[in-house]
Tab-separated table of C-alpha atoms and ligand atoms in Angstrom:
chain	number	residue	atom	x	y	z
G	214	MET	CA	51.228	138.122	14.619
G	215	ILE	CA	54.863	137.164	14.557
G	216	LYS	CA	56.154	134.689	17.347
G	217	PRO	CA	59.662	133.743	18.085
G	218	ALA	CA	60.679	130.318	18.010
G	219	ASP	CA	60.028	128.171	21.043
G	220	ARG	CA	63.731	128.088	21.902
G	221	ILE	CA	63.755	131.816	22.950
G	222	GLY	CA	61.489	130.553	25.781
G	223	THR	CA	64.241	128.241	27.046
G	224	VAL	CA	66.746	131.055	27.837
G	225	GLN	CA	66.775	134.408	29.496
G	226	GLU	CA	68.972	137.725	28.418
G	227	TYR	CA	72.324	137.181	29.942
G	228	TYR	CA	72.518	138.484	33.563
G	229	PHE	CA	75.365	140.615	32.727
G	230	SER	CA	73.248	142.269	29.926
G	231	VAL	CA	70.511	143.305	32.268
G	232	LYS	CA	72.779	144.277	35.181
G	233	LEU	CA	74.931	146.742	32.991
G	234	LYS	CA	71.649	148.475	31.920
G	235	GLN	CA	71.008	148.787	35.749
G	236	ILE	CA	74.446	150.213	36.313
G	237	ASP	CA	74.159	152.469	33.426
G	238	GLN	CA	70.996	153.868	34.596
G	239	LEU	CA	72.413	154.459	38.314
G	240	ARG	CA	75.308	156.326	36.525
G	241	GLN	CA	72.998	158.369	34.250
G	242	GLU	CA	71.459	159.337	37.664
G	243	GLY	CA	74.868	160.633	38.528
G	244	LYS	CA	76.080	157.774	40.875
G	245	ASP	CA	79.474	156.564	40.559
G	246	VAL	CA	79.304	152.985	40.348
G	247	ILE	CA	82.505	150.830	40.416
G	248	ASN	CA	81.919	147.564	38.578
G	249	LEU	CA	83.830	144.695	40.172
G	250	GLY	CA	81.702	142.040	38.049
G	251	ILE	CA	82.959	141.402	34.886
G	252	GLY	CA	86.053	139.350	34.031
G	253	SER	CA	87.035	141.807	31.021
G	254	PRO	CA	90.617	142.263	31.519
G	255	ASP	CA	91.593	146.180	31.579
G	256	GLN	CA	95.567	145.848	30.833
G	257	PRO	CA	96.310	146.024	27.178
G	258	PRO	CA	97.676	143.456	24.878
G	259	ALA	CA	101.390	143.234	24.336
G	260	SER	CA	102.469	146.330	22.067
G	261	GLN	CA	103.966	144.158	19.409
G	262	VAL	CA	100.280	142.559	18.951
G	263	ILE	CA	98.933	145.979	18.399
G	264	GLU	CA	101.440	146.981	16.033
G	265	THR	CA	100.949	143.904	13.953
G	266	LEU	CA	97.430	144.430	13.779
G	267	GLY	CA	97.965	148.155	12.654
G	268	GLU	CA	100.592	146.982	10.179
G	269	THR	CA	98.946	144.232	8.532
G	270	ALA	CA	95.639	146.303	8.267
G	271	LYS	CA	97.529	148.514	5.927
G	272	ASN	CA	97.798	145.740	3.445
G	273	ALA	CA	94.987	146.224	0.894
G	274	SER	CA	94.928	142.476	0.297
G	275	ASN	CA	94.188	141.752	3.864
G	276	HIS	CA	90.692	142.562	4.011
G	277	GLY	CA	88.973	139.812	2.096
G	278	TYR	CA	87.219	136.759	3.492
G	279	GLN	CA	89.378	134.288	5.087
G	280	SER	CA	89.636	130.481	5.099
G	281	TYR	CA	87.299	128.943	7.344
G	282	ILE	CA	89.929	127.014	9.255
G	283	GLY	CA	92.061	130.345	10.250
G	284	ILE	CA	95.308	131.084	8.631
G	285	PRO	CA	98.299	128.772	8.907
G	286	ALA	CA	100.212	131.084	11.070
G	287	LEU	CA	97.569	131.236	13.599
G	288	ARG	CA	97.142	127.509	13.700
G	289	ASN	CA	100.649	126.992	14.077
G	290	GLY	CA	100.756	129.820	16.857
G	291	PHE	CA	98.286	127.877	18.672
G	292	ALA	CA	100.206	124.379	18.234
G	293	ASN	CA	103.495	125.850	19.282
G	294	TRP	CA	101.744	127.469	22.224
G	295	TYR	CA	100.287	124.293	23.292
G	296	LYS	CA	103.592	122.493	22.994
G	297	ARG	CA	105.365	125.192	24.854
G	298	SER	CA	102.885	125.775	27.599
G	299	TYR	CA	101.530	122.298	28.353
G	300	GLY	CA	103.712	120.057	26.327
G	301	ILE	CA	101.037	118.658	24.225
G	302	ASP	CA	101.559	117.730	20.408
G	303	LEU	CA	98.650	118.926	18.015
G	304	ASN	CA	98.580	118.946	14.308
G	305	PRO	CA	97.984	122.286	13.011
G	306	GLU	CA	96.678	120.860	10.125
G	307	ASN	CA	93.463	119.189	11.219
G	308	GLU	CA	93.576	119.217	15.201
G	309	ILE	CA	92.925	122.937	15.760
G	310	ILE	CA	90.037	125.193	14.787
G	311	PRO	CA	90.295	129.089	15.496
G	312	MET	CA	87.142	130.254	16.850
G	313	MET	CA	85.723	133.681	17.910
G	314	GLY	CA	86.097	133.075	21.475
G	315	SER	CA	85.464	130.131	23.481
G	316	LYS	CA	81.850	131.430	24.186
G	317	GLU	CA	80.982	130.866	20.415
G	318	ALA	CA	82.627	127.346	20.497
G	319	ILE	CA	80.383	126.298	23.064
G	320	MET	CA	77.400	126.758	20.477
G	321	HIS	CA	79.582	125.175	17.553
G	322	ILE	CA	80.681	122.012	19.829
G	323	SER	CA	76.885	121.687	20.900
G	324	MET	CA	75.428	122.053	17.469
G	325	ALA	CA	78.119	119.367	16.288
G	326	PHE	CA	77.566	116.810	18.819
G	327	LEU	CA	74.188	117.124	20.565
G	328	ASN	CA	70.610	116.059	19.264
G	329	PRO	CA	67.523	116.974	21.013
G	330	GLY	CA	67.014	114.940	24.081
G	331	ASP	CA	70.721	114.158	24.641
G	332	GLU	CA	71.918	114.829	28.137
G	333	VAL	CA	74.513	117.063	29.055
G	334	LEU	CA	76.448	117.052	32.499
G	335	LEU	CA	76.773	120.902	33.686
G	336	PRO	CA	78.839	121.977	36.555
G	337	ASN	CA	76.734	123.652	39.583
G	338	PRO	CA	78.328	126.285	39.856
G	339	GLY	CA	79.420	127.077	36.306
G	340	TYR	CA	79.626	129.273	33.382
G	341	PRO	CA	75.981	130.046	32.556
G	342	THR	CA	76.442	129.572	28.816
G	343	TYR	CA	76.986	125.719	29.169
G	344	SER	CA	73.263	125.666	30.281
G	345	ALA	CA	71.946	128.235	27.813
G	346	VAL	CA	73.304	126.713	24.744
G	347	THR	CA	72.298	123.172	25.792
G	348	ASN	CA	68.756	124.504	26.046
G	349	LEU	CA	69.089	126.293	22.766
G	350	VAL	CA	69.929	123.224	20.791
G	351	GLY	CA	67.214	121.136	22.673
G	352	ALA	CA	69.551	118.979	24.548
G	353	VAL	CA	68.881	118.271	28.445
G	354	GLY	CA	70.966	119.872	31.010
G	355	ARG	CA	71.917	117.492	34.115
G	356	TYR	CA	74.025	119.357	37.027
G	357	TYR	CA	76.752	117.818	38.812
G	358	ASP	CA	77.494	119.288	42.117
G	359	LEU	CA	80.793	121.198	42.706
G	360	THR	CA	81.400	121.844	46.442
G	361	ALA	CA	83.936	123.324	48.798
G	362	GLU	CA	84.022	119.919	50.398
G	363	THR	CA	85.316	118.188	47.381
G	364	ASP	CA	87.602	121.267	46.547
G	365	TRP	CA	85.108	121.944	43.544
G	366	GLN	CA	85.817	118.804	41.957
G	367	PRO	CA	83.279	116.186	40.394
G	368	ASP	CA	82.428	113.402	42.530
G	369	PHE	CA	82.696	110.541	40.386
G	370	LYS	CA	81.120	108.100	42.803
G	371	VAL	CA	77.944	110.237	42.765
G	372	LEU	CA	77.957	110.412	38.984
G	373	GLU	CA	78.348	106.596	38.499
G	374	SER	CA	75.549	105.971	40.874
G	375	GLN	CA	73.208	107.448	38.354
G	376	ASP	CA	72.003	106.456	34.846
G	377	LEU	CA	74.353	107.783	32.383
G	378	SER	CA	72.934	106.107	29.334
G	379	LYS	CA	71.800	109.262	27.612
G	380	VAL	CA	74.658	111.576	28.773
G	381	LYS	CA	76.695	112.548	25.443
G	382	LEU	CA	78.555	115.463	26.778
G	383	MET	CA	80.107	116.968	29.897
G	384	TRP	CA	81.166	120.481	30.476
G	385	VAL	CA	84.271	120.985	32.833
G	386	ASN	CA	86.255	123.989	33.324
G	387	TYR	CA	89.672	123.899	34.979
G	388	PRO	CA	91.017	126.100	36.164
G	389	ASN	CA	87.450	126.684	37.457
G	390	MET	CA	85.399	129.622	37.208
G	391	PRO	CA	83.552	130.924	39.418
G	392	THR	CA	85.275	128.885	42.180
G	393	GLY	CA	89.004	129.402	41.548
G	394	ALA	CA	89.998	125.916	41.952
G	395	ALA	CA	93.011	124.615	40.282
G	396	ALA	CA	93.302	121.425	37.719
G	397	GLN	CA	94.008	118.520	39.791
G	398	PRO	CA	96.292	115.959	37.821
G	399	GLU	CA	94.499	112.919	39.405
G	400	VAL	CA	91.256	114.400	38.848
G	401	MET	CA	91.950	114.897	34.972
G	402	LYS	CA	92.926	111.487	34.766
G	403	GLU	CA	89.779	110.283	36.224
G	404	LEU	CA	87.732	112.474	33.923
G	405	ILE	CA	89.135	110.868	30.909
G	406	ALA	CA	88.650	107.307	32.210
G	407	PHE	CA	85.131	108.638	32.885
G	408	GLY	CA	84.654	109.829	29.525
G	409	ARG	CA	85.803	106.721	27.874
G	410	ARG	CA	84.173	104.237	29.984
G	411	HIS	CA	80.652	106.115	29.595
G	412	HIS	CA	81.173	107.418	26.103
G	413	ILE	CA	80.908	110.814	26.786
G	414	LEU	CA	82.624	113.790	25.259
G	415	ILE	CA	84.438	115.413	27.962
G	416	CYS	CA	84.923	119.267	26.956
G	417	ASN	CA	87.426	121.453	29.046
G	418	ASP	CA	86.973	124.972	28.812
G	419	ASN	CA	90.430	126.241	29.657
G	420	PRO	CA	90.758	130.307	29.356
G	421	TYR	CA	92.175	130.853	32.798
G	422	SER	CA	95.187	128.762	32.723
G	423	PHE	CA	97.546	131.484	32.361
G	424	VAL	CA	95.881	133.940	35.038
G	425	LEU	CA	97.482	133.490	38.615
G	426	ASN	CA	97.933	129.799	37.914
G	427	PRO	CA	101.285	128.724	39.067
G	428	ARG	CA	100.746	125.285	36.904
G	429	PRO	CA	99.046	125.759	33.686
G	430	SER	CA	97.814	122.583	32.456
G	431	SER	CA	95.452	120.928	29.698
G	432	LEU	CA	93.372	118.063	29.934
G	433	LEU	CA	94.990	117.013	26.554
G	434	SER	CA	97.835	116.086	28.206
G	435	VAL	CA	96.293	113.053	29.817
G	436	ASP	CA	97.141	109.814	28.114
G	437	GLY	CA	93.990	108.754	25.770
G	438	ALA	CA	92.358	112.108	26.102
G	439	LYS	CA	92.102	112.814	22.556
G	440	GLU	CA	89.776	109.737	22.285
G	441	THR	CA	86.944	111.204	24.498
G	442	ALA	CA	87.862	114.936	25.044
G	443	ILE	CA	88.374	118.373	23.327
G	444	GLU	CA	89.446	121.571	24.765
G	445	LEU	CA	88.570	125.256	24.273
G	446	ASN	CA	91.161	127.734	24.904
G	447	SER	CA	90.896	131.574	24.210
G	448	LEU	CA	93.379	134.845	24.134
G	449	SER	CA	90.689	136.576	26.089
G	450	LYS	CA	91.928	136.586	29.413
G	451	SER	CA	95.376	135.267	28.941
G	452	HIS	CA	96.470	137.964	26.609
G	453	ASN	CA	94.073	140.664	27.542
G	454	MET	CA	92.381	140.415	24.290
G	455	ALA	CA	88.438	139.752	25.301
G	456	GLY	CA	87.188	142.307	22.745
G	457	TRP	CA	89.152	140.758	19.774
G	458	ARG	CA	86.941	137.467	19.988
G	459	ILE	CA	89.762	134.896	19.413
G	460	GLY	CA	89.801	131.491	20.663
G	461	MET	CA	90.197	127.770	19.537
G	462	VAL	CA	88.990	124.459	19.813
G	463	ALA	CA	91.680	121.628	19.924
G	464	GLY	CA	91.076	117.690	19.749
G	465	LYS	CA	91.230	114.898	17.346
G	466	ALA	CA	90.931	115.550	13.785
G	467	GLU	CA	87.566	113.661	13.343
G	468	PHE	CA	85.785	115.811	16.274
G	469	VAL	CA	87.404	119.056	14.802
G	470	GLN	CA	85.950	118.158	11.449
G	471	TYR	CA	82.450	117.986	12.676
G	472	ILE	CA	82.942	121.546	14.455
G	473	LEU	CA	84.209	122.712	11.151
G	474	ARG	CA	81.469	121.736	9.413
G	475	VAL	CA	78.884	123.633	11.667
G	476	LYS	CA	81.186	126.739	11.812
G	477	SER	CA	81.835	126.948	8.129
G	478	ASN	CA	78.112	127.539	7.607
G	479	MET	CA	77.816	129.993	10.221
G	480	ASP	CA	80.707	132.388	9.784
G	481	SER	CA	83.389	133.263	7.111
G	482	GLY	CA	86.822	133.413	9.195
G	483	MET	CA	88.260	136.053	11.240
G	484	PHE	CA	89.679	139.299	9.866
G	485	ARG	CA	93.203	138.538	8.570
G	486	PRO	CA	95.158	141.330	10.591
G	487	MET	CA	93.638	139.954	13.879
G	488	GLN	CA	94.794	136.398	13.103
G	489	GLU	CA	98.305	137.568	12.483
G	490	ALA	CA	98.367	139.982	15.483
G	491	ALA	CA	97.005	136.810	17.561
G	492	ALA	CA	99.627	134.432	15.993
G	493	LYS	CA	102.162	137.190	17.532
G	494	ALA	CA	100.548	137.184	21.015
G	495	LEU	CA	100.815	133.370	21.033
G	496	GLU	CA	104.580	133.907	20.748
G	497	LEU	CA	104.875	135.997	24.149
G	498	ASP	CA	107.465	134.480	26.473
G	499	THR	CA	106.763	134.069	30.184
G	500	GLU	CA	107.841	137.401	31.136
G	501	TRP	CA	104.900	138.802	29.555
G	502	TYR	CA	102.552	136.772	31.443
G	503	ASP	CA	104.625	137.554	34.820
G	504	GLU	CA	104.051	141.078	34.376
G	505	VAL	CA	100.456	140.871	33.811
G	506	ASN	CA	100.294	138.411	36.721
G	507	ALA	CA	102.289	140.828	39.222
G	508	VAL	CA	99.264	143.379	38.601
G	509	TYR	CA	96.720	140.703	39.147
G	510	ALA	CA	98.564	139.374	42.374
G	511	ARG	CA	98.571	143.085	43.841
G	512	ARG	CA	94.704	143.403	43.035
G	513	ARG	CA	94.021	140.073	44.506
G	514	ASP	CA	95.441	141.222	47.998
G	515	LEU	CA	93.196	144.341	47.811
G	516	VAL	CA	90.211	141.966	46.752
G	517	PHE	CA	91.059	139.806	49.953
G	518	GLN	CA	90.566	142.840	51.997
G	519	ILE	CA	87.310	143.441	50.503
G	520	MET	CA	86.098	140.174	51.381
G	521	ASP	CA	87.457	140.608	54.738
G	522	THR	CA	85.495	143.736	55.135
G	523	LEU	CA	82.520	141.951	54.383
G	524	GLN	CA	83.445	139.153	56.571
G	525	CYS	CA	83.422	136.478	53.861
G	526	THR	CA	85.638	133.368	54.061
G	527	TYR	CA	87.921	132.421	50.871
G	528	ASP	CA	90.587	130.135	49.967
G	529	ARG	CA	93.870	132.166	49.524
G	530	HIS	CA	95.168	129.766	47.058
G	531	GLN	CA	92.615	130.020	44.560
G	532	VAL	CA	93.572	130.703	40.851
G	533	GLY	CA	92.448	132.942	37.880
G	534	LEU	CA	90.521	135.980	37.205
G	535	PHE	CA	88.421	136.320	40.284
G	536	VAL	CA	88.255	135.815	43.944
G	537	TRP	CA	85.317	133.469	45.170
G	538	ALA	CA	84.106	133.892	48.695
G	539	LYS	CA	81.665	132.519	51.055
G	540	ILE	CA	79.276	134.946	52.538
G	541	PRO	CA	78.569	135.318	56.465
G	542	ASP	CA	75.731	133.228	57.707
G	543	ARG	CA	73.390	135.893	58.621
G	544	PHE	CA	72.886	137.018	55.038
G	545	LYS	CA	70.248	135.173	53.056
G	546	ASN	CA	72.481	134.652	50.102
G	547	GLY	CA	74.939	136.504	47.839
G	548	GLN	CA	72.106	138.549	45.979
G	549	GLU	CA	71.424	140.167	49.451
G	550	ILE	CA	74.800	141.220	50.197
G	551	SER	CA	75.620	142.295	46.298
G	552	ASP	CA	72.165	144.268	46.391
G	553	LEU	CA	73.453	145.936	49.526
G	554	VAL	CA	76.565	146.770	48.449
G	555	LEU	CA	75.496	148.007	45.094
G	556	ASP	CA	72.867	150.130	46.942
G	557	LYS	CA	74.590	151.682	49.636
G	558	ALA	CA	78.149	151.741	48.407
G	559	HIS	CA	77.781	151.607	44.776
G	560	VAL	CA	80.150	148.777	43.985
G	561	PHE	CA	78.748	145.959	42.003
G	562	ILE	CA	79.795	142.566	43.325
G	563	THR	CA	78.762	139.465	41.446
G	564	PRO	CA	76.189	137.345	43.373
G	565	GLY	CA	77.004	133.677	43.114
G	566	PHE	CA	73.563	132.530	42.271
G	567	ILE	CA	73.868	133.416	38.766
G	568	PHE	CA	76.343	130.383	38.237
G	569	GLY	CA	73.768	127.926	39.773
G	570	SER	CA	72.261	126.885	42.949
G	571	ASN	CA	75.395	126.014	44.819
G	572	GLY	CA	76.680	129.337	44.273
G	573	GLU	CA	74.021	130.986	46.249
G	574	PRO	CA	75.879	131.751	49.639
G	575	TYR	CA	78.869	133.125	47.647
G	576	ILE	CA	79.825	136.200	45.768
G	577	ARG	CA	82.561	136.730	43.393
G	578	ILE	CA	84.806	139.946	42.646
G	579	SER	CA	86.690	140.319	39.420
G	580	LEU	CA	90.522	141.262	39.364
G	581	CYS	CA	89.825	143.592	36.286
G	582	ALA	CA	89.874	146.949	38.055
G	583	SER	CA	92.949	148.982	39.068
G	584	GLU	CA	94.091	149.237	42.433
G	585	ALA	CA	92.636	153.005	42.844
G	586	LEU	CA	89.162	151.581	42.032
G	587	LEU	CA	89.859	148.577	44.587
G	588	GLU	CA	90.794	150.813	47.202
G	589	GLU	CA	88.247	153.323	46.632
G	590	SER	CA	85.661	150.253	46.849
G	591	ILE	CA	87.520	148.996	50.330
G	592	ARG	CA	86.958	152.549	51.422
G	593	ARG	CA	83.046	152.813	50.729
G	594	ILE	CA	82.521	149.155	52.011
G	595	LYS	CA	84.164	150.001	55.340
G	596	GLN	CA	81.742	152.568	55.707
G	597	LEU	CA	78.693	150.351	55.603
G	598	GLU	CA	79.948	148.918	58.862
G	599	ILE	CA	78.677	145.286	58.034
G	600	GLN	CA	77.938	143.731	61.684
Q	98	PLP	C1	84.376	129.579	31.936
Q	98	PLP	C2	84.350	130.610	30.924
Q	98	PLP	N1	84.415	130.100	29.656
Q	98	PLP	C3	84.294	131.018	28.420
Q	98	PLP	C4	84.208	132.246	28.618
Q	98	PLP	C5	84.305	133.236	27.520
Q	98	PLP	O1	85.496	133.572	27.047
Q	98	PLP	P1	85.793	133.831	25.702
Q	98	PLP	O2	85.935	135.393	25.705
Q	98	PLP	O3	86.928	133.294	24.998
Q	98	PLP	O4	84.329	133.756	24.736
Q	98	PLP	C6	84.577	132.863	29.911
Q	98	PLP	C7	84.227	134.303	30.036
Q	98	PLP	O5	84.011	134.915	30.851
Q	98	PLP	C8	84.549	132.028	30.969
Q	98	PLP	O6	84.270	132.492	32.428
């Protein structure tokens, strides 16, 4: 009998992987399900990005293995993007490493920095991959609370009242998913001071900074940040390229080297035409982001209407690719309302519990659906006559 490794028991199939099967099943039964769950941008990448992909793919010499650290054009592209967008200087030679999306980077970073038994601070609510990967590498997750009362920012007083001696790494994610909280400059400074005081690697996962966010920022812009922090970024949401799997990690050369040691043993570089096209995407000017965001802004107004229909409460100033809202008290939790809406209106809305216990009384709706689909969702949900 062949048994899987023990680590298999530490994780479950990703919630959306399971849910998508259920939605497929409903569709096969002839039900027209609208999926407002997943943050996979439905608008296209810029046309010059797709053209670059096609043109460079025609070159026979572009199909071989690529360097482990990415082509210079892509690393320079990331460095220029960071300079232009956030005012940060990064050395493209050794302070940037391209990744196949930030999700993969979470694994590489954890493999590079964590020993079994090391403790990791994880946001509750937060992106589920942080805890899954922590478990997979045998480290120990310790949740820290994010709540509406503290504007979904870490409470350093609470953290420092605890024993932090075994904590090696802390995941933060501003702009925050799922709560839509923006990065606050004072909190970013405190995070760096906290990391330096306790010798904790602060990892900021920053894929949402260009989506409906008036002030894109990077944790690396805080003085002294490179001593204790690294940052992940990605073209998935900012450039409508989620399926391409292109992201990066930035930080001081020593940290990047550790990550490269892991990554170079796991894959062999990205397809060159994708790297060339990604470099093109990183040159796009603010007008391009503005056009994409104008579409999201119109959709967000419709999502607010869905939330109003469901009698949920929410912050109209939240940023990013989703709307996060508190459910009315008479529902037990977000799952109850999500199940009701899927069952009766055939609209799928993400229940907040999948992001952690603090997400239980919340739901999250993605802006990656057309206005027509959102209007249809409003129509169907209105018929439910939620009392
Ligand atoms: C907070 C957060 N980090 C990372 C990711 C993964 O992004 P990528 O496509 O770059 O792997 C997501 C995707 O939904 C996310 O919400």
